[in-house]
Structure formats: structure tokens, C-alpha cells
Coordinates of N, CA and C in Angstrom, one line a residue:
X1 N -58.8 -6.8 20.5 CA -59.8 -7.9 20.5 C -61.2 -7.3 20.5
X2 N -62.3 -7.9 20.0 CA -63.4 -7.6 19.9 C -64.2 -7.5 21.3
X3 N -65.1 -6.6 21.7 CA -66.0 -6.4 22.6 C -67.0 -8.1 22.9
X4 N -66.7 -8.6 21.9 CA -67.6 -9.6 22.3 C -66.8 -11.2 22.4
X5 N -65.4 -10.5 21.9 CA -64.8 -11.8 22.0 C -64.1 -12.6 23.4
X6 N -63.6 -13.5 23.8 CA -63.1 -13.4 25.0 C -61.4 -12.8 25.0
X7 N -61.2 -12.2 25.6 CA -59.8 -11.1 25.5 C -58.9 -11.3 26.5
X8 N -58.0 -10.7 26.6 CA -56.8 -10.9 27.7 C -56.9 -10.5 28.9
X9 N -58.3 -10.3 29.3 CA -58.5 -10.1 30.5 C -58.1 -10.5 31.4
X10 N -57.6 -11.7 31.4 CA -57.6 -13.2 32.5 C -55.8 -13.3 32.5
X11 N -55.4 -12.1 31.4 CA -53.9 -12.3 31.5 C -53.7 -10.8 31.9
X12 N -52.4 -10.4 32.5 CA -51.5 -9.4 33.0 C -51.1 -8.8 31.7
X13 N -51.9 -7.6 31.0 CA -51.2 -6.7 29.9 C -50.1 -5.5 30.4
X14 N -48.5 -5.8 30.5 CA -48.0 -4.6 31.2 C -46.8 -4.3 30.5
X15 N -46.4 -3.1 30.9 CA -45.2 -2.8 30.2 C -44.2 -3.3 31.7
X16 N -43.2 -3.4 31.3 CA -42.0 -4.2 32.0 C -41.0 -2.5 31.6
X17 N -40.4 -2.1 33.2 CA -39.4 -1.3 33.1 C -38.2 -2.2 32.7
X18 N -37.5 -1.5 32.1 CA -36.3 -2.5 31.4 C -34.9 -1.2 31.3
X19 N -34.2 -2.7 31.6 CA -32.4 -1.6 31.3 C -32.0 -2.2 30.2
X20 N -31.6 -0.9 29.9 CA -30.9 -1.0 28.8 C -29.3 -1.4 28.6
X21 N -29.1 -2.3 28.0 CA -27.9 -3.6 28.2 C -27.3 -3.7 26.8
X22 N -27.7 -2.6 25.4 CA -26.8 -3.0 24.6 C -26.3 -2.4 24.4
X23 N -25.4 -1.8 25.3 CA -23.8 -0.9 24.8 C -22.7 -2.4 25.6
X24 N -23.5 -3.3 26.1 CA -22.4 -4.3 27.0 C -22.1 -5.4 26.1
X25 N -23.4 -5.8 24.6 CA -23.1 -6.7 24.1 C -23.2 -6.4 22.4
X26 N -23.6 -5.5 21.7 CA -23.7 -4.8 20.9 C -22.5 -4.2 20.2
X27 N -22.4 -4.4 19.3 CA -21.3 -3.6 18.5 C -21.4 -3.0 16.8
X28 N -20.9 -2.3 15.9 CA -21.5 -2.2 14.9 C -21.7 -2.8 14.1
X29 N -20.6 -4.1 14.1 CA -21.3 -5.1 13.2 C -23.1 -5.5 13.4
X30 N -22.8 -5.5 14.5 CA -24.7 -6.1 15.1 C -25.4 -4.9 14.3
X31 N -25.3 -3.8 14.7 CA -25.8 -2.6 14.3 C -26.2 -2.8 13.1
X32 N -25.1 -2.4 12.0 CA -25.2 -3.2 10.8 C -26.0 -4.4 9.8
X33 N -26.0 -4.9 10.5 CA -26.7 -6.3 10.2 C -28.3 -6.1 10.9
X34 N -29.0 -5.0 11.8 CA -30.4 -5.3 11.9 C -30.5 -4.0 10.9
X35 N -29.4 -3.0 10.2 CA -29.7 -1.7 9.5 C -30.0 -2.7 8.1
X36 N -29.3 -4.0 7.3 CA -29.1 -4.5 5.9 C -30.8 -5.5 6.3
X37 N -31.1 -5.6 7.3 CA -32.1 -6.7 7.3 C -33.1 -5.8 7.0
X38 N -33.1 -4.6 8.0 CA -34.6 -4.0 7.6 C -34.6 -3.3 6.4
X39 N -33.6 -2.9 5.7 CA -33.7 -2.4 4.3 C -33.7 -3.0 3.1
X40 N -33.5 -4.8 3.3 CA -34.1 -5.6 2.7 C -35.2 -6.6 2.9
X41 N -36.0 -5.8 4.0 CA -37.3 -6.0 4.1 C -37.5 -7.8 4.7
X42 N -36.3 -8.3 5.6 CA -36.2 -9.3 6.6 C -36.6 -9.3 7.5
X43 N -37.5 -10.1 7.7 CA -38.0 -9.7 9.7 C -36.9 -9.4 10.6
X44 N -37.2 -8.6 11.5 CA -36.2 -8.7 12.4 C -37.0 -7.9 14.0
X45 N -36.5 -8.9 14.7 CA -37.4 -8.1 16.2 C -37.0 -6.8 16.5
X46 N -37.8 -5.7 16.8 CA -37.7 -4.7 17.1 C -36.6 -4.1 18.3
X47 N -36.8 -3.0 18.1 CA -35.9 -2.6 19.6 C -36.2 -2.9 21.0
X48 N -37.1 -2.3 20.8 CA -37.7 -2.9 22.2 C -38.0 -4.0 22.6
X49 N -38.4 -4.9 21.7 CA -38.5 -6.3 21.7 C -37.2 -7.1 22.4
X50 N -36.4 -6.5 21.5 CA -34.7 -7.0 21.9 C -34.3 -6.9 23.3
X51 N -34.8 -5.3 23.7 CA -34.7 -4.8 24.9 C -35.3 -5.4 26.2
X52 N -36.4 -6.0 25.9 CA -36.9 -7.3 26.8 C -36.5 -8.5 26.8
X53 N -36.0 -8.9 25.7 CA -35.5 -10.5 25.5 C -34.3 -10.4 26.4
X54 N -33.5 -9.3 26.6 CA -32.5 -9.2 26.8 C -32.4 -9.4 28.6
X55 N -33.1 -8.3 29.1 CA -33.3 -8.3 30.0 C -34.4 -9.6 30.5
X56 N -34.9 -10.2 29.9 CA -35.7 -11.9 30.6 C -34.3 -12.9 30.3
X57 N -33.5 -13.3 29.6 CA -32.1 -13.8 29.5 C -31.2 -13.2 30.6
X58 N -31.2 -12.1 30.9 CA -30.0 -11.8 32.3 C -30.8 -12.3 33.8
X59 N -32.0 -12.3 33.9 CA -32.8 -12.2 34.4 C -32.9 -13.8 35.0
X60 N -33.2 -14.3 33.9 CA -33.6 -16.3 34.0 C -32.3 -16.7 33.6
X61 N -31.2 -16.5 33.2 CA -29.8 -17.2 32.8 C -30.2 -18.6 32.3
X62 N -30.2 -18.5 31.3 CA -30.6 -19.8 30.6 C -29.4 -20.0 30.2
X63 N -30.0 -21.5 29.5 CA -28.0 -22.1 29.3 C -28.4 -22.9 27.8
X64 N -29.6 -22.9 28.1 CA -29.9 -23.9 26.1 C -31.3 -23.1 25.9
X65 N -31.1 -22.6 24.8 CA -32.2 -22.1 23.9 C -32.5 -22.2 22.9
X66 N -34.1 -22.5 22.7 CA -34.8 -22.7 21.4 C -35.4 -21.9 20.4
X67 N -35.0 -21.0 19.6 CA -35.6 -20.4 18.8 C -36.2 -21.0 17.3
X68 N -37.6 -20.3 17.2 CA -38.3 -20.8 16.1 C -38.5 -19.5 15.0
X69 N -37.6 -19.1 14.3 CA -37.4 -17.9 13.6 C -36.3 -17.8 13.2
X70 N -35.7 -17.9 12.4 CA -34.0 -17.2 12.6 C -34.3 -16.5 11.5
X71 N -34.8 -16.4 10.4 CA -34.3 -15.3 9.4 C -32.6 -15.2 8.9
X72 N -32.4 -14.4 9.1 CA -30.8 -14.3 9.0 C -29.6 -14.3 10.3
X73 N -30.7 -14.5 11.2 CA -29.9 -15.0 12.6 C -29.3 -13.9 13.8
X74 N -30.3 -12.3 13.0 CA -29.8 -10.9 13.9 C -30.3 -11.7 15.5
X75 N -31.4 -11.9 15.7 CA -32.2 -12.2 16.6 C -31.2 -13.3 18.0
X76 N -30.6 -14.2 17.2 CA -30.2 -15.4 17.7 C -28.5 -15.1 17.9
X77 N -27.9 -14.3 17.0 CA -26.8 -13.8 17.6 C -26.8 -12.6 18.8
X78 N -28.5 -12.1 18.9 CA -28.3 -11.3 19.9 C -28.4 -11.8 21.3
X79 N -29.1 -12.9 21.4 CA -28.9 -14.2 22.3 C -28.0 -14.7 23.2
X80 N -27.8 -15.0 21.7 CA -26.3 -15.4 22.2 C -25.2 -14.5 23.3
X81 N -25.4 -13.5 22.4 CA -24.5 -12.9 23.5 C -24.5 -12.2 24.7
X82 N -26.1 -12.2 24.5 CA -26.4 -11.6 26.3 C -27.0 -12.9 27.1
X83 N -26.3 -13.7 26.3 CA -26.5 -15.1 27.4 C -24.7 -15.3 27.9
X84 N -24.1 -15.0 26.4 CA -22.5 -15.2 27.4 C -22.5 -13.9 28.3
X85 N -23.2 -12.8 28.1 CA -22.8 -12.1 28.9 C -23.6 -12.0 30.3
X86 N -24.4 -12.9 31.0 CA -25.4 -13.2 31.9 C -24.3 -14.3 32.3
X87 N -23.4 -14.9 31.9 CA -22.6 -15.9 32.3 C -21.0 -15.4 32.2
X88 N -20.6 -14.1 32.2 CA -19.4 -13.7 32.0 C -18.2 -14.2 33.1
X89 N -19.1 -14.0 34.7 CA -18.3 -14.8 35.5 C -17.8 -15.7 35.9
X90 N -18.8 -16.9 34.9 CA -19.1 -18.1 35.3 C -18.4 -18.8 34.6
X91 N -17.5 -20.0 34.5 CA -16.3 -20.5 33.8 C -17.3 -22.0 33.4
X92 N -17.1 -22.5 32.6 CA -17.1 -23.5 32.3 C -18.6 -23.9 31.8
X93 N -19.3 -23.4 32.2 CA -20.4 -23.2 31.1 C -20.7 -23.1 29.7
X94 N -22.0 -24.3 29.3 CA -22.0 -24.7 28.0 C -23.3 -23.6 27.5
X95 N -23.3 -22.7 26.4 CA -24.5 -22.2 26.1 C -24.3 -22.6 24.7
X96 N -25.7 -22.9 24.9 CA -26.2 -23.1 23.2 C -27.6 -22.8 22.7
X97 N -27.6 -22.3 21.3 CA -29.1 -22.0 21.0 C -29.2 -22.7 19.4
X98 N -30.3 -23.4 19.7 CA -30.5 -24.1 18.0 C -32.0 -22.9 18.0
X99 N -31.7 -23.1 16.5 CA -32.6 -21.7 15.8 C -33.0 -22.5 14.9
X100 N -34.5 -22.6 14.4 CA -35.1 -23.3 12.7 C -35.5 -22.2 11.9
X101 N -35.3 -22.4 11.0 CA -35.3 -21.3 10.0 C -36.4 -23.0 8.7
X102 N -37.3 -22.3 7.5 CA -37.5 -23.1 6.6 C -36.9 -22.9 5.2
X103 N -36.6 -21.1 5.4 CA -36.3 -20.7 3.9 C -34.4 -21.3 4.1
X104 N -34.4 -21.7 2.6 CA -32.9 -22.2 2.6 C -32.1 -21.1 2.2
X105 N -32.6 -20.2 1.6 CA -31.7 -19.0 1.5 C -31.5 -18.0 3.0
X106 N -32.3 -18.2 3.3 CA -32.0 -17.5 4.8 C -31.3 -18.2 6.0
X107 N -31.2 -19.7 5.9 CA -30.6 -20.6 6.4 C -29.1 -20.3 5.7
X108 N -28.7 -20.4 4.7 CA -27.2 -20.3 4.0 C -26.9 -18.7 4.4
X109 N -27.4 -17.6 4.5 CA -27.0 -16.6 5.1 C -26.9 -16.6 6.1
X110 N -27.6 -17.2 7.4 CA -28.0 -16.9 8.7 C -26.4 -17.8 9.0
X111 N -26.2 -19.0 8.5 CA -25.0 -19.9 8.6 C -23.7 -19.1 8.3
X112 N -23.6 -18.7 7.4 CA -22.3 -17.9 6.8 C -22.4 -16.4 8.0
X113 N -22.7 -15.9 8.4 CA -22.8 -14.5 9.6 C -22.5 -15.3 10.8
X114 N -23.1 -16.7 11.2 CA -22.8 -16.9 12.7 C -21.5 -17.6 12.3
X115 N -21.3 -18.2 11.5 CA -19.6 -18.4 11.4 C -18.6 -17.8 11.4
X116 N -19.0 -16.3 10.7 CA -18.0 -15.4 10.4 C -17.3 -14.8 12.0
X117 N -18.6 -15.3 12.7 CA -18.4 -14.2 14.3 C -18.3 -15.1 14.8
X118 N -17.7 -16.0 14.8 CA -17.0 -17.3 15.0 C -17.5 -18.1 16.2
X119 N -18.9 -18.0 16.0 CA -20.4 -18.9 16.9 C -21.2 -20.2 16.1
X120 N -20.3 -20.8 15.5 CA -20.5 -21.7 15.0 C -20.6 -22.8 15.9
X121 N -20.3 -23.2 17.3 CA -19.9 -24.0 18.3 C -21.2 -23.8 19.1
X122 N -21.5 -22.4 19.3 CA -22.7 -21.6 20.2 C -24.5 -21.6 19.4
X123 N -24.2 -21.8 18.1 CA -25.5 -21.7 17.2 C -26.0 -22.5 16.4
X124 N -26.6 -23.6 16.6 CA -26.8 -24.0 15.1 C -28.5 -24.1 14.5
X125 N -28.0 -23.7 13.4 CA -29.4 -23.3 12.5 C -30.0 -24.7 12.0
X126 N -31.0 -24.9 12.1 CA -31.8 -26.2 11.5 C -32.7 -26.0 10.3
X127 N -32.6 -26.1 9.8 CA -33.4 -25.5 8.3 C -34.2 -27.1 8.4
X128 N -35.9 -26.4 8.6 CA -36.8 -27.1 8.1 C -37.8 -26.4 8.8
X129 N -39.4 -27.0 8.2 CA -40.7 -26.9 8.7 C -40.6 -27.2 10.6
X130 N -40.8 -26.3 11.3 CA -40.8 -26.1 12.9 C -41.6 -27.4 13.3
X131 N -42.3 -27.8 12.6 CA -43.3 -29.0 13.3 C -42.9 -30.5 12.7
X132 N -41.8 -30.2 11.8 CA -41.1 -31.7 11.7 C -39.9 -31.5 12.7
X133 N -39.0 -30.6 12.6 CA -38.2 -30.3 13.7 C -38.3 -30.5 14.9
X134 N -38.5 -29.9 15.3 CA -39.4 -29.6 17.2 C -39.0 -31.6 17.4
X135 N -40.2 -31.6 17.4 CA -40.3 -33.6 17.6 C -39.0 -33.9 17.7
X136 N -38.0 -34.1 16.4 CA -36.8 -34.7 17.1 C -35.7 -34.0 17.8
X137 N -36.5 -33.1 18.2 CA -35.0 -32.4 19.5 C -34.9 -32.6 20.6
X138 N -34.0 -32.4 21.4 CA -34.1 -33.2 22.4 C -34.5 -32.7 23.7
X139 N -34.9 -33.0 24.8 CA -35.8 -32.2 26.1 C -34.7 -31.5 26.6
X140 N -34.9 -30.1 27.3 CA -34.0 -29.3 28.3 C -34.0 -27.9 27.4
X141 N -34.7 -27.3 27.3 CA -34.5 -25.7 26.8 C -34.8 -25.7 28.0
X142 N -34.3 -24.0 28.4 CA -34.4 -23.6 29.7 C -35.1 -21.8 29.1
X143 N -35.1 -21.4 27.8 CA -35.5 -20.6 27.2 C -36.1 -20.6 25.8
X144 N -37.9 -20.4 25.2 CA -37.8 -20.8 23.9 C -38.8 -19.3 23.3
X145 N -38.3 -19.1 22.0 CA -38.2 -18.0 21.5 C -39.6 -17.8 20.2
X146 N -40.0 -17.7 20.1 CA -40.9 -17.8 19.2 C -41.4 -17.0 18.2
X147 N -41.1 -17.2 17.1 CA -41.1 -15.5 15.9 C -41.2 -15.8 14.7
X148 N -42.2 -16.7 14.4 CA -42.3 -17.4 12.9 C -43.7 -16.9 12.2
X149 N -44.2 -18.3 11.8 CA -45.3 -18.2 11.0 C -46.4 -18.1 12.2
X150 N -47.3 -16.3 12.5 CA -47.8 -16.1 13.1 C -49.5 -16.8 13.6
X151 N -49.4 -17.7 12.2 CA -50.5 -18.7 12.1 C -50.8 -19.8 12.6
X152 N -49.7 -20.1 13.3 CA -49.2 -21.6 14.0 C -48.8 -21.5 15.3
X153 N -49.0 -20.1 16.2 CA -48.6 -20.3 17.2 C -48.9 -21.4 18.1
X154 N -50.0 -21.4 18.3 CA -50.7 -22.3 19.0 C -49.8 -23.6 18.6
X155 N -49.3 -24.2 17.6 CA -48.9 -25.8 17.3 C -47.6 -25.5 17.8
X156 N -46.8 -24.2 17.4 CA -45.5 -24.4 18.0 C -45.3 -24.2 19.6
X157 N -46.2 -23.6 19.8 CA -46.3 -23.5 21.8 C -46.6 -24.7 22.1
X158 N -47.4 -25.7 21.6 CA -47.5 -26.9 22.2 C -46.8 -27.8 21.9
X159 N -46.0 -27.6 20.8 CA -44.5 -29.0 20.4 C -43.7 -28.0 21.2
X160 N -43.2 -27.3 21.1 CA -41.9 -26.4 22.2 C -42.3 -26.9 23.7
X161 N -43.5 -26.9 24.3 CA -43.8 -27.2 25.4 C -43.1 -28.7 25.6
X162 N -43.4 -29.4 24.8 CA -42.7 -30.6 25.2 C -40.8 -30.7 25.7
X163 N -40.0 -30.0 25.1 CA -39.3 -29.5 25.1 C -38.3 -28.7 25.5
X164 N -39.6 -28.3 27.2 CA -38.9 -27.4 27.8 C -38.2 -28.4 29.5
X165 N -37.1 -27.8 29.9 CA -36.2 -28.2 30.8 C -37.6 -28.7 31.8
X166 N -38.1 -27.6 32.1 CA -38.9 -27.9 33.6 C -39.7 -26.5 34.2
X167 N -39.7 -26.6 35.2 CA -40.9 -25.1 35.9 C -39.2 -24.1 35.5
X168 N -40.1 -22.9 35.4 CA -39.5 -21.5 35.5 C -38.7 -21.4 34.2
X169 N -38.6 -22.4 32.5 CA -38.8 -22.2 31.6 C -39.5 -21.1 30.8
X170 N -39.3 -20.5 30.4 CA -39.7 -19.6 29.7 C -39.9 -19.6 28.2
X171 N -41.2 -19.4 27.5 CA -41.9 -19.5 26.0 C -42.4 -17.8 25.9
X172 N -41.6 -17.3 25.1 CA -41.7 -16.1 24.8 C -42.2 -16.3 22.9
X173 N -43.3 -15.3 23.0 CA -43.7 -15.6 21.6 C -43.7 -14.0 21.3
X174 N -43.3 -13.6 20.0 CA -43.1 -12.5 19.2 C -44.3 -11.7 18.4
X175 N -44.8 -10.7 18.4 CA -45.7 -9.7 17.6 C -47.4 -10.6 17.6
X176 N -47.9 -10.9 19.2 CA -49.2 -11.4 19.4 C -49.9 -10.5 19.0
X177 N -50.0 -9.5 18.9 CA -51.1 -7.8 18.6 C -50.6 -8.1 17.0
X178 N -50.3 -8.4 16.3 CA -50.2 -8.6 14.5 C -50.4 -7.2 14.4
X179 N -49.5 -6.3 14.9 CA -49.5 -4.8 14.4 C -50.5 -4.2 14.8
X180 N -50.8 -4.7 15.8 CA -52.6 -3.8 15.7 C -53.9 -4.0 15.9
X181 N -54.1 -5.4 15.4 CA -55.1 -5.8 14.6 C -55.9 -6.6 15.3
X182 N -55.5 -7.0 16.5 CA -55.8 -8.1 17.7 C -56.6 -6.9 18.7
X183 N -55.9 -5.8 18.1 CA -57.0 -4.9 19.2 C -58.7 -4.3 18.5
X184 N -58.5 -4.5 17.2 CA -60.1 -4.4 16.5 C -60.9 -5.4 16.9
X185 N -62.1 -4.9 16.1 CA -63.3 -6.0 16.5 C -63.1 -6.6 15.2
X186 N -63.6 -7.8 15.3 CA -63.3 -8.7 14.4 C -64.1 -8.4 12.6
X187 N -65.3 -7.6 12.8 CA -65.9 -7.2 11.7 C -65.1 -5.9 11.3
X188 N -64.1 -5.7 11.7 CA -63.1 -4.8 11.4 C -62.0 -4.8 10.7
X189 N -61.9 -6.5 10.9 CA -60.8 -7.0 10.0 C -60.9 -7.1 8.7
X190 N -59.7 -6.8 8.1 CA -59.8 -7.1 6.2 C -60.0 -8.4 6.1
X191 N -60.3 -8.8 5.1 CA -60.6 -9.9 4.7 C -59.5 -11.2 4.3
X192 N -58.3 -10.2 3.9 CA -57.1 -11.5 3.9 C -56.6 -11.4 5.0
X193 N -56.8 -10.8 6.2 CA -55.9 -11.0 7.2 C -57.0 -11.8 8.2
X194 N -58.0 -12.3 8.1 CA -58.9 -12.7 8.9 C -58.6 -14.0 9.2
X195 N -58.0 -15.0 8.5 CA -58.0 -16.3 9.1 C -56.2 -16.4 10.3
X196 N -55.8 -15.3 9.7 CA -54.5 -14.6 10.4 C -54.9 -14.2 12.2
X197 N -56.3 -13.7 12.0 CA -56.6 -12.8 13.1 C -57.5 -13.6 14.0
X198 N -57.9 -14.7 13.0 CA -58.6 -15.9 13.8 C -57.8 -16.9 14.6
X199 N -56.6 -17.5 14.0 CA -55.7 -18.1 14.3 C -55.1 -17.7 15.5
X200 N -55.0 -16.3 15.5 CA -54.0 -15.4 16.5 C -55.0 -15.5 18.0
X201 N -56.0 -15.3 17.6 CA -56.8 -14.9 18.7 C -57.0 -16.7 19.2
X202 N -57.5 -17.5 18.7 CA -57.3 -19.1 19.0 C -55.7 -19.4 20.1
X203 N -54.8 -18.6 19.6 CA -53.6 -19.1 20.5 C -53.9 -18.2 21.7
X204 N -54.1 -16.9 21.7 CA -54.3 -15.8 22.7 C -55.4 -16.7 23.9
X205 N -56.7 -17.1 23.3 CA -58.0 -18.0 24.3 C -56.8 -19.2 24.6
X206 N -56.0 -19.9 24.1 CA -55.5 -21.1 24.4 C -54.4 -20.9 25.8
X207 N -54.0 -19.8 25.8 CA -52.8 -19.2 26.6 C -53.4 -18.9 28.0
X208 N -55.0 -18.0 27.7 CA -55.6 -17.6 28.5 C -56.3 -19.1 29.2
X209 N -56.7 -20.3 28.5 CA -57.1 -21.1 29.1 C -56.0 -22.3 29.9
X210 N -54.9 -22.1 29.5 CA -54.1 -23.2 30.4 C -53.2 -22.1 31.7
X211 N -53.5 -20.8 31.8 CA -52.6 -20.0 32.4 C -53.0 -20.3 34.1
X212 N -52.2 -20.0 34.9 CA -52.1 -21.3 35.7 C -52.3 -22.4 36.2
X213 N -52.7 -23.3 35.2 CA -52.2 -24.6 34.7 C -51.3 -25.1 34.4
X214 N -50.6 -24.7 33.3 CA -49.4 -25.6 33.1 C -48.0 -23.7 33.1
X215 N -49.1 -22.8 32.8 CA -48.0 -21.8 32.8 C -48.7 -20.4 33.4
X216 N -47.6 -19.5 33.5 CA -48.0 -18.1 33.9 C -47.4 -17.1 33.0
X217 N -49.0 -16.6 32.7 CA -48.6 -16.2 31.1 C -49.0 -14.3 32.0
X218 N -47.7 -13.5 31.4 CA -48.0 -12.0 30.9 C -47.6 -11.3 29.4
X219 N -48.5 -10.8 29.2 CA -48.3 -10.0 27.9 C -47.7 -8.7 28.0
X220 N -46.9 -8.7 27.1 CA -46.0 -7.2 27.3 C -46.8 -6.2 26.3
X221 N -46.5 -5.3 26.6 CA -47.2 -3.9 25.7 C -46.0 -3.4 25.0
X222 N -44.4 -4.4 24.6 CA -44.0 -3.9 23.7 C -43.9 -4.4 22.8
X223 N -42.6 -3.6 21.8 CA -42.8 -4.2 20.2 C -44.5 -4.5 19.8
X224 N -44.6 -5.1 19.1 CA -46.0 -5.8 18.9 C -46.6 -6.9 19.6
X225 N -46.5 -6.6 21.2 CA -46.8 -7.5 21.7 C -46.6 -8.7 21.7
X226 N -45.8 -8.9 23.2 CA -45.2 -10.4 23.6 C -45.4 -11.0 24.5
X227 N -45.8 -12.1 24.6 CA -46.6 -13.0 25.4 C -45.1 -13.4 26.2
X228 N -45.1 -13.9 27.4 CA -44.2 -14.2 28.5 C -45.4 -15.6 29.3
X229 N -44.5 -16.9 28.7 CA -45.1 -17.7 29.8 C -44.2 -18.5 30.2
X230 N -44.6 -18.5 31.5 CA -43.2 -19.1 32.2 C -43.9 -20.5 32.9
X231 N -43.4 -21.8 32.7 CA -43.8 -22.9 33.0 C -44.0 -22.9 34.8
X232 N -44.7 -23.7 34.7 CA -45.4 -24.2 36.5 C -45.0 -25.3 36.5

């Protein structure tokens, strides 16, 4: 962020010691499937990224989750299963994660993978625009995921907000630092990425101004920076 802009001061920038948890729920198919995403040039959350989501899910044991990203669904099957596995003890427990995706080709593949691994009951993908969605879903996430169009944070934090169970909910949002670029001064920025960097930085002030108010917001220093706000 810019020397002259207002910055994340007012928030907690820290790295989080983390265990490492995917030899318990990980296998090569998984493997596989983030090696075909990134070689066809698919979003897909990083390692470390993973490595935190993972550990905030064993951590908060959520039982319904909201994801706003699926892509091809690496992200949301990894969820999944370090949510059954946060619940391995626990009998009778219902977990579920609806995931929105807009592209329909990524939707018809993300569908065909969570079926194959026979989480068709535990996943369902919604294919459409996140801000016609959102509205009609129904209240009680107890965890929401956020990894989309990095231009819109701000709208999807505040339709997901409606949406969450209650206090100690969790809105985790994906690649806040846009690679980097959140840390320049703004006459630094290129010129196509500028309404991108304007946008970003508007959610970043918006986070910083309701943070204990309605949440308690920390930013992680991994992946590409991830915001952690946990409802009040």
C-alpha cells in the first residue's frame, strides 16, 4: 500500500505457525488434480494457502461451508475433507459445502471430479454470478471461503455476511496483496491493473473500518495474502 494511503495498520499482518495435515487427508489423486490445474493455467489456491485453510477448519470445525470460487473444485474437495477429517470421531454429523462457480465449463468439470470421488451428497456446485446466488441461500455457514473475481470483494463480503451462522464464523478471503501489488504506491501501478488495485484497496479500508464492529479481521502473510475475519 501507498505511503500516503490508509494501510493495514489498524489490522494484525502475521504469519500463523501451521501443521502440516496433508498426508491425513491428501492422496494422489488430489495431488494430481492441483499438478492438471496448474498446467492448464486454472486458479488454484496455493500450498500454503491450503495449509492455513486447513488448519482454520480443524481449528473452528465447521459443519456448512460457503465457497465463492470453485474452478474445478481442487479447493472445495480439499475442504471437504479436512472437514470430515476435523469430525472423524464424531458420528452423525451432517457436512456440507455449496461452492459457486460462473464459468459453465468449469462447473461441468468441477461436477464430474466431485462425483467421481463420490461427494456428490457433501458438495454442491452452483453455477452462476455470486451476487445473484448469495441472496437466495440460506442463513448458517459456519465457514465462508472467498477466491473469485478479486474486484468484488467488498460486495461478496457483504452478501456472504448476511449468511453467516453467527459470532466466531469465519470469512476468509483469498490473494488480498494481488501478487504484490497492494504493497506499491499507487503511482506505481500499471495502468490496467489500477481499477483492480483500487477496488482491492476499497475492500482492504472497508475491513479495516468495520474491524471490531461487526468482525476481527487478521491478515496472513501467506500465499498472496489472506484476510481472516471472524464475526463478533
Amino acid at each position: 500500500m501507498g505511503t500516503g494511503d490508509k494501510q493495514t495498520k489498524d489490522l494484525l499482518v502475521a504469519k500463523k505457525e501451521l501443521v502440516d495435515v496433508s498426508s491425513e487427508y491428501q492422496d494422489e489423486y488430489q495431488k494430481l488434480l492441483r499438478e492438471r490445474a496448474v498446467e492448464a493455467r486454472i486458479p488454484v489456491i496455493k500450498e500454503d494457502t491450503e495449509m492455513l485453510l486447513s488448519n482454520l477448519v480443524i481449528e473452528k470445525r465447521p459443519q456448512r461451508l460457503l465457497e465463492i470460487g470453485t474452478a474445478v473444485g481442487y479447493s472445495a474437495i480439499a475442504l471437504y475433507r479436512v472437514m470430515k477429517l476435523a469430525y472423524k470421531d464424531a458420528e452423525d454429523v451432517q457436512l456440507h459445502i455449496d461452492t459457486i462457480e460462473r464459468d459453465e465449463l468449469l462447473v461441468k468439470e468441477a461436477k464430474e471430479i466431485i462425483n467421481d470421488l463420490g461427494y456428490k451428497d457433501g458438495i454442491t456446485v452452483v453455477q452462476g454470478e455470486a451476487r445473484d446466488v448469495i441472496p437466495r441461500l440460506s442463513k448458517g455457514y459456519d465457514f465462508i471461503f472467498i477466491d473469485a473475481a478479486k474486484g468484488h470483494y467488498k460486495e461478496f463480503f457483504e452478501l456472504a455476511f448476511e449468511k453467516v451462522k453467527g459470532s466466531k464464523t469465519l470469512i476468509v478471503c483469498d490473494n488480498v496483496f494481488l501478487s504484490g501489488l497492494m504493497h506499491r504506491d499507487i503511482d506505481d501501478v500499471p495502468k490496467n491493473k489500477l481499477t483492480m488495485y483500487k477496488r482491492m484497496k476499497e475492500f482492504i479500508d472497508y475491513i479495516i473500518d468495520i474491524d471490531g464492529k461487526l468482525v476481527r479481521t487478521t491478515i496472513f502473510d501467506h500465499g498472496d495474502g489472506i484476510s481472516v475475519s471472524e464475526v463478533l
